[in-house]
Amino acid sequence: MDNYNKDYYAVIMAGGVGSRFWPVSTAAFPKQFHDMTGSGETLLHRTFKRLAHVVPRENILILTNHSYLDLVKEQLPNITTAQIILEPALRNTAPCILLAALKINKQNEKAVMLVVPSDHWIQQQENFIDDIKKSFEAASRENILITLGIKPTAPNTGFGYIKYEKEEGKSFYRVEKFTEKPSLRNAEKFLEEGNYLWNAGIFIWKVSFIIDSFAKYQPEMTGLFEKGIEKLNGPEEEEFIEETYPETQNISVDYAVMEKSDAVRVIPATFDWNDLGTWGALYHELAKDKDENAVISAHLFPMDAKKNLIYTHTPKVVVIDGLEDYIIVDDKDVLMIVPKEKDQEIKEIRSKVMEKFGENLG
């Protein structure tokens, strides 16, 4: 632990529902708390372990929803309750990031903070660690808001994009603009132009500078939290957050601050990355058999079955004959068999099923 910088902090955002991974991911038990990859570790646990190579373990905070407190404690038994920040209402990423920054700032005014989602797939750990260290060092030196961008491998319409200014010999680039999820035509154009990156939602900044940036661009939200600044990290914090948090605007940090600030810089990541947004995205990351079937938990007996993803809640024999390019998910209460090309529609399928058969299935 001696070589760790005590001014480095990390915040893992673990409050999402992951509804495109239904029926495994539900509001009561979202995907970040599952072993989605069959590796023996949940996505949250993998993320925590990855960050512990750069940030002191006691400086890693988990931002999550009230209802997931027990899941977090169970999966990360060595963290303290003080390391878990509970959101009493869903308000997107800006309010929870500001709250985390204010709490960290009260502990350490020199802190530099990393924000990462809890459910991303990153395999090249050494590259990830190098990129994060480089970003921490740059954010320590300058008042800049750093985001990590991913070099696009295909014209993906499911991600937001970051357009940056090409400058020779730089490792950090000035961000020109953030772009919403594009049409296929625009995504192809972005790929051709070569100065667009996927927005991975990974941020690094000085805690004092992100607080100043919120004060500048979101004075109302900052004012709400500043009222109870002396209560943060103390016995009255919970009550203050319960009262105040639901009043905050439902807005992402991208809209709230990043798109308004001229201090934003992007570093093109050197690691492989997948946001594991859908079953199809998970399929791409898993090992396949000779028929290109990817299997989690099941013992597959394929008969003329190719390019399928098969997930079973418990190990069981699965016989498949004549299916190609399907997602087959056998969970406790739901069996889902859907063509892979419809993986973006699973969110809607979930809503319709819940409407017909009851909320407890979602």
Short mmCIF file of C-alpha atoms in Angstrom, two decimals, residues 117-324:
data_model
loop_
_atom_site.label_atom_id
_atom_site.label_comp_id
_atom_site.label_asym_id
_atom_site.label_seq_id
_atom_site.Cartn_x
_atom_site.Cartn_y
_atom_site.Cartn_z
CA PRO A 117 -19.48 2.70 -14.16
CA SER A 118 -19.72 -0.61 -12.30
CA ASP A 119 -20.67 -2.85 -15.21
CA HIS A 120 -18.09 -2.39 -17.97
CA TRP A 121 -15.98 -5.15 -19.47
CA ILE A 122 -12.26 -4.34 -19.55
CA GLN A 123 -9.72 -7.11 -20.09
CA GLN A 124 -6.42 -5.30 -20.75
CA GLN A 125 -5.92 -4.35 -17.13
CA GLU A 126 -2.33 -3.08 -17.45
CA ASN A 127 -3.36 -0.64 -20.19
CA PHE A 128 -6.32 0.51 -18.10
CA ILE A 129 -4.05 1.15 -15.10
CA ASP A 130 -1.56 3.10 -17.25
CA ASP A 131 -4.29 5.31 -18.73
CA ILE A 132 -5.81 6.01 -15.31
CA LYS A 133 -2.42 6.84 -13.72
CA LYS A 134 -1.59 9.19 -16.60
CA SER A 135 -5.00 10.88 -16.18
CA PHE A 136 -4.62 11.21 -12.40
CA GLU A 137 -1.22 12.87 -12.86
CA ALA A 138 -2.52 15.33 -15.47
CA ALA A 139 -5.64 16.20 -13.42
CA SER A 140 -3.43 16.78 -10.34
CA ARG A 141 -1.34 19.33 -12.28
CA GLU A 142 -4.07 21.24 -14.08
CA ASN A 143 -7.65 22.37 -13.67
CA ILE A 144 -9.03 20.10 -16.37
CA LEU A 145 -11.93 17.66 -16.61
CA ILE A 146 -10.64 14.47 -18.21
CA THR A 147 -12.80 11.87 -19.90
CA LEU A 148 -11.58 8.60 -21.40
CA GLY A 149 -12.79 7.98 -24.94
CA ILE A 150 -12.81 4.62 -26.71
CA LYS A 151 -11.56 4.31 -30.28
CA PRO A 152 -14.57 3.12 -32.32
CA THR A 153 -14.21 -0.31 -33.88
CA ALA A 154 -17.51 -0.09 -35.80
CA PRO A 155 -20.18 2.53 -36.61
CA ASN A 156 -22.11 1.85 -33.41
CA THR A 157 -25.38 3.77 -32.96
CA GLY A 158 -25.77 2.73 -29.32
CA PHE A 159 -23.07 5.03 -27.88
CA GLY A 160 -22.60 8.75 -27.44
CA TYR A 161 -19.52 10.17 -29.20
CA ILE A 162 -16.84 12.70 -28.28
CA LYS A 163 -15.41 14.88 -31.07
CA TYR A 164 -11.89 16.12 -30.31
CA GLU A 165 -9.37 18.46 -31.89
CA LYS A 166 -6.53 16.61 -33.57
CA GLU A 167 -3.20 17.89 -32.30
CA GLU A 168 0.06 16.19 -33.16
CA GLY A 169 2.08 14.57 -30.39
CA LYS A 170 -0.47 15.09 -27.62
CA SER A 171 -1.84 12.41 -25.35
CA PHE A 172 -4.73 14.62 -24.15
CA TYR A 173 -6.95 16.40 -26.64
CA ARG A 174 -9.29 19.35 -26.32
CA VAL A 175 -12.91 18.21 -26.64
CA GLU A 176 -14.80 20.00 -29.40
CA LYS A 177 -18.23 18.59 -28.60
CA PHE A 178 -20.23 15.72 -27.18
CA THR A 179 -22.61 14.06 -29.62
CA GLU A 180 -25.70 12.01 -28.76
CA LYS A 181 -26.23 8.49 -30.09
CA PRO A 182 -26.06 9.04 -33.87
CA SER A 183 -27.88 7.60 -36.88
CA LEU A 184 -26.01 4.83 -38.72
CA ARG A 185 -25.08 7.29 -41.48
CA ASN A 186 -23.55 9.73 -38.98
CA ALA A 187 -21.80 6.94 -37.09
CA GLU A 188 -20.15 5.84 -40.37
CA LYS A 189 -19.13 9.45 -41.03
CA PHE A 190 -17.61 9.76 -37.53
CA LEU A 191 -15.57 6.62 -38.14
CA GLU A 192 -14.24 8.01 -41.44
CA GLU A 193 -13.34 11.40 -39.95
CA GLY A 194 -11.20 9.67 -37.33
CA ASN A 195 -11.47 12.28 -34.54
CA TYR A 196 -14.48 10.79 -32.76
CA LEU A 197 -14.37 8.49 -29.73
CA TRP A 198 -17.08 6.56 -27.92
CA ASN A 199 -18.10 8.17 -24.64
CA ALA A 200 -17.38 5.56 -21.95
CA GLY A 201 -18.57 7.62 -18.97
CA ILE A 202 -15.16 7.44 -17.26
CA PHE A 203 -14.02 10.75 -15.74
CA ILE A 204 -11.00 12.06 -13.77
CA TRP A 205 -10.70 15.49 -12.16
CA LYS A 206 -9.56 17.42 -9.11
CA VAL A 207 -12.39 17.29 -6.60
CA SER A 208 -12.11 21.03 -5.92
CA PHE A 209 -12.31 21.77 -9.67
CA ILE A 210 -15.39 19.64 -10.37
CA ILE A 211 -17.13 21.34 -7.40
CA ASP A 212 -16.19 24.77 -8.84
CA SER A 213 -17.46 23.64 -12.26
CA PHE A 214 -20.79 22.55 -10.77
CA ALA A 215 -21.04 25.88 -8.92
CA LYS A 216 -20.49 27.70 -12.24
CA TYR A 217 -22.83 25.67 -14.46
CA GLN A 218 -25.33 24.20 -11.96
CA PRO A 219 -25.66 26.83 -9.22
CA GLU A 220 -29.11 25.61 -8.15
CA MET A 221 -28.00 22.00 -7.58
CA THR A 222 -24.81 23.15 -5.87
CA GLY A 223 -26.85 25.45 -3.61
CA LEU A 224 -29.13 22.59 -2.53
CA PHE A 225 -26.17 20.50 -1.34
CA GLU A 226 -24.17 23.43 0.07
CA LYS A 227 -27.00 24.09 2.53
CA GLY A 228 -26.09 20.94 4.39
CA ILE A 229 -22.36 20.89 3.79
CA GLU A 230 -21.58 20.67 7.50
CA LYS A 231 -23.81 17.58 7.78
CA LEU A 232 -21.91 15.57 5.17
CA ASN A 233 -19.81 12.66 6.53
CA GLY A 234 -21.60 13.01 9.87
CA PRO A 235 -24.57 11.52 11.75
CA GLU A 236 -27.04 13.99 10.18
CA GLU A 237 -25.96 13.26 6.60
CA GLU A 238 -28.54 10.57 5.85
CA GLU A 239 -31.50 12.68 6.88
CA PHE A 240 -30.18 15.68 4.91
CA ILE A 241 -29.69 13.60 1.74
CA GLU A 242 -33.13 11.97 2.13
CA GLU A 243 -34.71 15.45 2.16
CA THR A 244 -32.51 17.20 -0.38
CA TYR A 245 -31.65 14.65 -3.02
CA PRO A 246 -35.14 14.20 -4.51
CA GLU A 247 -35.24 17.98 -5.14
CA THR A 248 -32.21 17.85 -7.47
CA GLN A 249 -32.58 17.94 -11.23
CA ASN A 250 -32.56 14.62 -13.12
CA ILE A 251 -29.58 15.31 -15.39
CA SER A 252 -26.39 13.60 -16.53
CA VAL A 253 -22.95 15.02 -15.72
CA ASP A 254 -22.38 15.27 -19.49
CA TYR A 255 -25.26 17.73 -19.90
CA ALA A 256 -24.81 19.43 -16.54
CA VAL A 257 -21.09 20.25 -16.78
CA MET A 258 -19.03 18.54 -19.48
CA GLU A 259 -20.88 20.01 -22.47
CA LYS A 260 -20.67 23.50 -21.00
CA SER A 261 -17.03 23.60 -19.85
CA ASP A 262 -14.09 24.53 -22.07
CA ALA A 263 -11.71 22.71 -19.70
CA VAL A 264 -12.66 19.23 -20.94
CA ARG A 265 -9.89 17.01 -22.30
CA VAL A 266 -10.11 13.49 -23.68
CA ILE A 267 -7.56 10.70 -23.73
CA PRO A 268 -8.08 7.91 -26.29
CA ALA A 269 -8.06 4.75 -24.16
CA THR A 270 -5.47 2.07 -24.91
CA PHE A 271 -7.52 -0.78 -23.41
CA ASP A 272 -10.29 -2.87 -24.94
CA TRP A 273 -13.73 -1.93 -23.67
CA ASN A 274 -17.33 -2.99 -23.88
CA ASP A 275 -20.15 -1.32 -21.98
CA LEU A 276 -22.00 -4.66 -21.84
CA GLY A 277 -25.20 -2.82 -22.67
CA THR A 278 -26.99 -5.79 -24.23
CA TRP A 279 -26.92 -9.60 -24.45
CA GLY A 280 -25.46 -9.19 -27.95
CA ALA A 281 -22.56 -7.13 -26.57
CA LEU A 282 -21.92 -9.82 -23.95
CA TYR A 283 -21.93 -12.52 -26.66
CA HIS A 284 -19.03 -10.76 -28.43
CA GLU A 285 -16.86 -10.91 -25.28
CA LEU A 286 -17.41 -14.56 -24.39
CA ALA A 287 -15.46 -17.61 -25.54
CA LYS A 288 -17.28 -19.62 -28.23
CA ASP A 289 -17.42 -23.31 -29.15
CA LYS A 290 -16.71 -24.61 -32.68
CA ASP A 291 -20.26 -23.63 -33.74
CA GLU A 292 -19.77 -20.12 -32.30
CA ASN A 293 -22.19 -20.73 -29.43
CA ALA A 294 -21.36 -18.85 -26.20
CA VAL A 295 -22.45 -20.60 -23.02
CA ILE A 296 -22.78 -19.43 -19.40
CA SER A 297 -23.52 -22.06 -16.70
CA ALA A 298 -25.27 -24.47 -19.09
CA HIS A 299 -24.01 -27.79 -20.47
CA LEU A 300 -24.90 -27.40 -24.12
CA PHE A 301 -25.88 -30.25 -26.44
CA PRO A 302 -26.11 -28.51 -29.82
CA MET A 303 -27.77 -30.08 -32.84
CA ASP A 304 -27.46 -27.82 -35.85
CA ALA A 305 -27.30 -24.79 -33.52
CA LYS A 306 -24.93 -21.93 -34.26
CA LYS A 307 -23.96 -18.45 -33.01
CA ASN A 308 -26.32 -18.56 -30.03
CA LEU A 309 -25.88 -17.17 -26.52
CA ILE A 310 -27.10 -19.61 -23.87
CA TYR A 311 -27.39 -18.56 -20.21
CA THR A 312 -28.90 -20.71 -17.46
CA HIS A 313 -29.41 -19.64 -13.87
CA THR A 314 -28.04 -22.97 -12.62
CA PRO A 315 -25.93 -25.59 -14.45
CA LYS A 316 -28.26 -27.75 -16.56
CA VAL A 317 -28.16 -29.63 -19.84
CA VAL A 318 -29.62 -27.59 -22.69
CA VAL A 319 -30.53 -29.26 -25.99
CA ILE A 320 -30.92 -26.93 -28.95
CA ASP A 321 -31.77 -28.03 -32.47
CA GLY A 322 -32.01 -25.76 -35.49
CA LEU A 323 -31.53 -22.34 -33.89
CA GLU A 324 -29.04 -19.77 -35.15
#
